[in-house]
Amino acid sequence: MSERTGEPIMDSWPGYDLDLFTYPQHYYGDLDYVLIPHGIIVDRIERLAKDILKDIGYCDIVILCVLKGGYKFCADLVEHLKNISRNSDRFVSMKVDFIRLKSYRNDQSMGEMQIIGGHDLSTLAGKNVLIVENQAFLQKRKLAQQNHMYIIDVVGTGKTMKVLLSSIKKYKPNMIKVASLLVKRTPRSDGFRPDYVGFEIPNLFVVGYALDYNEYFRDLNHICVINEHGKEKYRV
């Protein structure tokens, strides 16, 4: 496995029994199993932080956090980045900004992405821009290492990121890379591949670690697979 392409979780992986972990009692009966325990998530994010700083050479970073699902991943990643910077001989300035994308209703991806917020992206005007849409294109180009913008997200089909990348193009940041906690193996995928991936997972609807189902399960620390009872219970 390449450190940046993500730890693959096979389709045949049975997951962890819920009885091995603590989780909110109000979700008893709503989950099938734990796909990724919280401790493994945190350790993987620490490795991603090391890879990011190694790549950019301790340059300043503007971090765009995609709410709501990305906030926990973003917070943990930023904390690891700060810890690495704190123990190095160079200070890395990190500015965090936020945007919200709406793409799911119940467990179905909607046809069009709704971008909410993003007015602060106008501060990127006048900077050099290089939008990277896929990994092959990234490998063939030499990227300037000046002002960097990192996007923190959870990627389903890749359409979400493409919409966001297209929308910020007019603001002309010098460079954009994408760090994603999860990438799903799905027939609907359009081939988009983030620069940094935490885990590559089967085509499952997962909740926890700030990933929700109609606003529920954000308080679940582990990444779990919701069962049909849970979907029906919290359906809108």
Tab-separated table of C-alpha atoms in Angstrom:
chain	number	residue	atom	x	y	z
A	1	MET	CA	0.000	0.000	0.000
A	2	SER	CA	1.194	3.525	-0.829
A	3	GLU	CA	0.994	5.821	2.179
A	4	ARG	CA	-1.046	8.352	0.203
A	5	THR	CA	-3.499	6.125	-1.676
A	6	GLY	CA	-5.244	4.861	1.443
A	7	GLU	CA	-5.426	1.700	3.491
A	8	PRO	CA	-7.753	-0.620	1.521
A	9	ILE	CA	-10.568	-2.338	3.408
A	10	MET	CA	-11.706	-5.339	1.390
A	11	ASP	CA	-15.337	-6.060	0.482
A	12	SER	CA	-15.087	-9.331	2.419
A	13	TRP	CA	-13.954	-7.584	5.624
A	14	PRO	CA	-16.522	-8.506	8.338
A	15	GLY	CA	-15.668	-5.550	10.552
A	16	TYR	CA	-15.467	-5.514	14.339
A	17	ASP	CA	-18.166	-6.696	16.687
A	18	LEU	CA	-19.932	-3.761	18.357
A	19	ASP	CA	-19.573	-5.443	21.747
A	20	LEU	CA	-15.801	-4.855	21.596
A	21	PHE	CA	-16.268	-1.072	21.828
A	22	THR	CA	-18.155	1.593	23.717
A	23	TYR	CA	-20.597	3.744	21.771
A	24	PRO	CA	-23.678	5.857	22.562
A	25	GLN	CA	-26.500	3.798	24.025
A	26	HIS	CA	-29.104	5.652	21.963
A	27	TYR	CA	-27.673	3.931	18.863
A	28	TYR	CA	-28.030	0.394	20.206
A	29	GLY	CA	-29.750	-1.689	17.545
A	30	ASP	CA	-29.051	0.846	14.775
A	31	LEU	CA	-25.637	-0.406	13.602
A	32	ASP	CA	-24.316	-3.550	11.941
A	33	TYR	CA	-20.665	-3.370	12.968
A	34	VAL	CA	-17.621	-1.143	13.456
A	35	LEU	CA	-15.786	-0.684	10.172
A	36	ILE	CA	-12.876	1.454	11.463
A	37	PRO	CA	-12.239	1.963	15.212
A	38	HIS	CA	-11.461	5.466	16.433
A	39	GLY	CA	-7.888	4.662	17.449
A	40	ILE	CA	-6.990	3.432	13.965
A	41	ILE	CA	-8.542	6.562	12.445
A	42	VAL	CA	-6.418	8.854	14.610
A	43	ASP	CA	-3.198	6.940	13.880
A	44	ARG	CA	-3.843	7.066	10.141
A	45	ILE	CA	-4.482	10.827	10.244
A	46	GLU	CA	-1.163	11.354	12.016
A	47	ARG	CA	0.566	9.611	9.123
A	48	LEU	CA	-1.302	11.763	6.583
A	49	ALA	CA	-0.139	14.901	8.414
A	50	LYS	CA	3.480	13.760	8.163
A	51	ASP	CA	3.079	13.060	4.438
A	52	ILE	CA	1.513	16.478	3.793
A	53	LEU	CA	4.256	18.436	5.527
A	54	LYS	CA	6.930	16.308	3.898
A	55	ASP	CA	5.474	17.113	0.475
A	56	ILE	CA	4.975	20.854	0.871
A	57	GLY	CA	8.293	21.500	2.607
A	58	TYR	CA	6.895	23.291	5.666
A	59	CYS	CA	5.223	26.076	3.676
A	60	ASP	CA	2.164	27.996	4.851
A	61	ILE	CA	-1.170	26.205	4.364
A	62	VAL	CA	-4.742	27.401	3.895
A	63	ILE	CA	-7.027	24.564	4.992
A	64	LEU	CA	-10.572	24.469	3.635
A	65	CYS	CA	-12.733	22.206	5.763
A	66	VAL	CA	-15.881	20.834	4.141
A	67	LEU	CA	-18.675	20.817	6.727
A	68	LYS	CA	-20.265	19.008	8.305
A	69	GLY	CA	-18.764	15.587	7.806
A	70	GLY	CA	-15.207	16.839	7.499
A	71	TYR	CA	-14.918	18.879	10.685
A	72	LYS	CA	-13.671	16.105	12.951
A	73	PHE	CA	-11.163	14.861	10.390
A	74	CYS	CA	-10.043	18.442	9.816
A	75	ALA	CA	-9.638	19.181	13.522
A	76	ASP	CA	-7.560	16.061	14.129
A	77	LEU	CA	-5.465	16.621	11.013
A	78	VAL	CA	-4.747	20.252	11.909
A	79	GLU	CA	-3.777	19.227	15.430
A	80	HIS	CA	-1.283	16.693	14.082
A	81	LEU	CA	0.082	19.252	11.607
A	82	LYS	CA	0.573	21.739	14.440
A	83	ASN	CA	2.298	19.136	16.594
A	84	ILE	CA	4.736	18.317	13.806
A	85	SER	CA	5.390	22.002	13.149
A	86	ARG	CA	5.861	22.637	16.868
A	87	ASN	CA	8.661	20.084	16.986
A	88	SER	CA	10.417	21.283	13.845
A	89	ASP	CA	12.825	24.152	13.221
A	90	ARG	CA	10.345	26.032	10.981
A	91	PHE	CA	6.968	27.576	11.781
A	92	VAL	CA	4.081	26.578	9.501
A	93	SER	CA	1.212	29.071	9.375
A	94	MET	CA	-2.191	27.377	9.059
A	95	LYS	CA	-5.388	29.220	8.254
A	96	VAL	CA	-8.627	27.224	8.413
A	97	ASP	CA	-11.724	28.172	6.421
A	98	PHE	CA	-15.049	26.375	6.029
A	99	ILE	CA	-17.588	25.470	3.371
A	100	ARG	CA	-20.616	23.177	3.399
A	101	LEU	CA	-21.704	20.866	0.583
A	102	LYS	CA	-25.066	19.097	0.597
A	103	SER	CA	-25.114	15.871	-1.388
A	104	TYR	CA	-27.099	13.252	0.594
A	105	ARG	CA	-30.735	12.905	1.614
A	106	ASN	CA	-31.316	9.766	3.667
A	107	ASP	CA	-28.762	7.320	2.195
A	108	GLN	CA	-29.025	8.456	-1.442
A	109	SER	CA	-26.692	10.859	-3.220
A	110	MET	CA	-28.638	13.694	-4.827
A	111	GLY	CA	-28.171	14.528	-8.479
A	112	GLU	CA	-26.824	18.041	-7.884
A	113	MET	CA	-24.479	19.315	-5.198
A	114	GLN	CA	-25.510	22.338	-3.164
A	115	ILE	CA	-22.652	24.594	-2.126
A	116	ILE	CA	-23.463	26.597	0.993
A	117	GLY	CA	-21.196	29.413	2.127
A	118	GLY	CA	-17.762	29.948	0.682
A	119	HIS	CA	-17.745	33.737	0.604
A	120	ASP	CA	-14.365	33.752	2.355
A	121	LEU	CA	-12.817	32.042	-0.692
A	122	SER	CA	-12.652	35.468	-2.336
A	123	THR	CA	-9.504	36.078	-0.282
A	124	LEU	CA	-7.742	33.710	-2.704
A	125	ALA	CA	-8.045	36.198	-5.578
A	126	GLY	CA	-4.793	37.075	-7.316
A	127	LYS	CA	-2.885	33.952	-6.304
A	128	ASN	CA	-1.460	31.477	-8.783
A	129	VAL	CA	-3.818	28.585	-9.473
A	130	LEU	CA	-3.355	24.966	-10.385
A	131	ILE	CA	-6.441	22.778	-10.060
A	132	VAL	CA	-5.610	19.095	-10.007
A	133	GLU	CA	-8.526	16.916	-11.148
A	134	ASN	CA	-6.860	13.519	-11.110
A	135	GLN	CA	-3.684	11.852	-9.967
A	136	ALA	CA	-2.224	11.218	-13.412
A	137	PHE	CA	-2.370	14.938	-14.218
A	138	LEU	CA	-0.761	15.726	-10.878
A	139	GLN	CA	2.170	13.387	-11.538
A	140	LYS	CA	2.936	15.008	-14.886
A	141	ARG	CA	3.174	18.568	-13.610
A	142	LYS	CA	5.714	20.417	-11.493
A	143	LEU	CA	3.776	22.262	-8.811
A	144	ALA	CA	4.941	25.554	-7.327
A	145	GLN	CA	5.449	25.393	-3.564
A	146	GLN	CA	4.219	28.789	-2.395
A	147	ASN	CA	0.640	29.330	-1.251
A	148	HIS	CA	-1.105	26.018	-0.705
A	149	MET	CA	-4.735	25.175	-0.204
A	150	TYR	CA	-5.734	21.804	1.189
A	151	ILE	CA	-9.300	20.497	1.031
A	152	ILE	CA	-10.459	18.176	3.802
A	153	ASP	CA	-13.446	16.012	2.937
A	154	VAL	CA	-15.074	12.627	2.777
A	155	VAL	CA	-15.372	11.565	-0.852
A	156	GLY	CA	-18.190	9.372	-2.181
A	157	THR	CA	-18.374	9.401	-5.981
A	158	GLY	CA	-15.891	12.230	-6.551
A	159	LYS	CA	-18.596	14.557	-7.903
A	160	THR	CA	-18.570	16.554	-4.680
A	161	MET	CA	-14.911	17.438	-5.046
A	162	LYS	CA	-15.189	18.222	-8.744
A	163	VAL	CA	-18.006	20.672	-8.048
A	164	LEU	CA	-15.964	22.343	-5.318
A	165	LEU	CA	-12.787	22.490	-7.402
A	166	SER	CA	-14.729	24.059	-10.254
A	167	SER	CA	-16.347	26.628	-7.971
A	168	ILE	CA	-13.071	27.875	-6.479
A	169	LYS	CA	-11.186	28.051	-9.769
A	170	LYS	CA	-12.205	31.671	-10.274
A	171	TYR	CA	-10.513	32.622	-6.993
A	172	LYS	CA	-7.135	31.430	-8.292
A	173	PRO	CA	-5.257	29.813	-5.397
A	174	ASN	CA	-1.711	28.820	-6.267
A	175	MET	CA	-2.288	25.114	-5.793
A	176	ILE	CA	-4.992	22.768	-4.572
A	177	LYS	CA	-4.602	19.296	-3.185
A	178	VAL	CA	-7.275	17.091	-1.656
A	179	ALA	CA	-6.947	15.127	1.560
A	180	SER	CA	-9.875	12.732	2.100
A	181	LEU	CA	-10.577	10.475	5.003
A	182	LEU	CA	-12.518	7.919	2.942
A	183	VAL	CA	-12.798	6.890	-0.679
A	184	LYS	CA	-15.536	4.451	-1.633
A	185	ARG	CA	-15.217	1.775	-4.286
A	186	THR	CA	-18.453	2.394	-6.157
A	187	PRO	CA	-19.702	1.873	-9.736
A	188	ARG	CA	-20.752	5.532	-9.718
A	189	SER	CA	-17.195	6.736	-9.244
A	190	ASP	CA	-15.967	9.084	-11.971
A	191	GLY	CA	-12.305	8.234	-11.382
A	192	PHE	CA	-11.496	11.196	-9.135
A	193	ARG	CA	-8.641	10.364	-6.766
A	194	PRO	CA	-7.624	12.612	-3.847
A	195	ASP	CA	-3.959	13.340	-3.232
A	196	TYR	CA	-4.117	11.929	0.286
A	197	VAL	CA	-6.502	9.172	1.380
A	198	GLY	CA	-7.044	7.742	4.820
A	199	PHE	CA	-8.965	4.587	3.935
A	200	GLU	CA	-10.381	3.016	0.792
A	201	ILE	CA	-13.640	1.321	1.742
A	202	PRO	CA	-16.356	-0.816	0.108
A	203	ASN	CA	-19.515	0.800	-1.226
A	204	LEU	CA	-21.204	1.020	2.181
A	205	PHE	CA	-23.169	3.817	3.820
A	206	VAL	CA	-21.079	4.582	6.894
A	207	VAL	CA	-21.712	6.816	9.880
A	208	GLY	CA	-19.709	8.101	12.811
A	209	TYR	CA	-16.635	10.274	13.259
A	210	ALA	CA	-18.839	13.256	12.277
A	211	LEU	CA	-20.397	11.397	9.311
A	212	ASP	CA	-24.162	11.536	9.678
A	213	TYR	CA	-27.409	10.007	8.571
A	214	ASN	CA	-29.891	12.907	8.565
A	215	GLU	CA	-27.861	14.617	11.316
A	216	TYR	CA	-27.673	11.533	13.562
A	217	PHE	CA	-24.508	9.558	14.453
A	218	ARG	CA	-22.148	12.570	14.406
A	219	ASP	CA	-21.468	11.838	18.100
A	220	LEU	CA	-20.239	8.324	17.288
A	221	ASN	CA	-16.415	8.120	17.502
A	222	HIS	CA	-15.966	4.983	15.395
A	223	ILE	CA	-16.833	4.673	11.705
A	224	CYS	CA	-19.665	2.133	11.553
A	225	VAL	CA	-22.071	0.609	9.060
A	226	ILE	CA	-25.684	1.583	9.706
A	227	ASN	CA	-28.289	-1.185	9.465
A	228	GLU	CA	-31.746	-1.073	7.870
A	229	HIS	CA	-33.411	-0.533	11.237
A	230	GLY	CA	-31.268	2.540	11.813
A	231	LYS	CA	-32.023	3.921	8.336
A	232	GLU	CA	-35.754	3.540	8.861
A	233	LYS	CA	-35.640	4.909	12.405
A	234	TYR	CA	-33.937	8.166	11.363
A	235	ARG	CA	-35.380	8.553	7.871
A	236	VAL	CA	-36.877	11.957	6.987
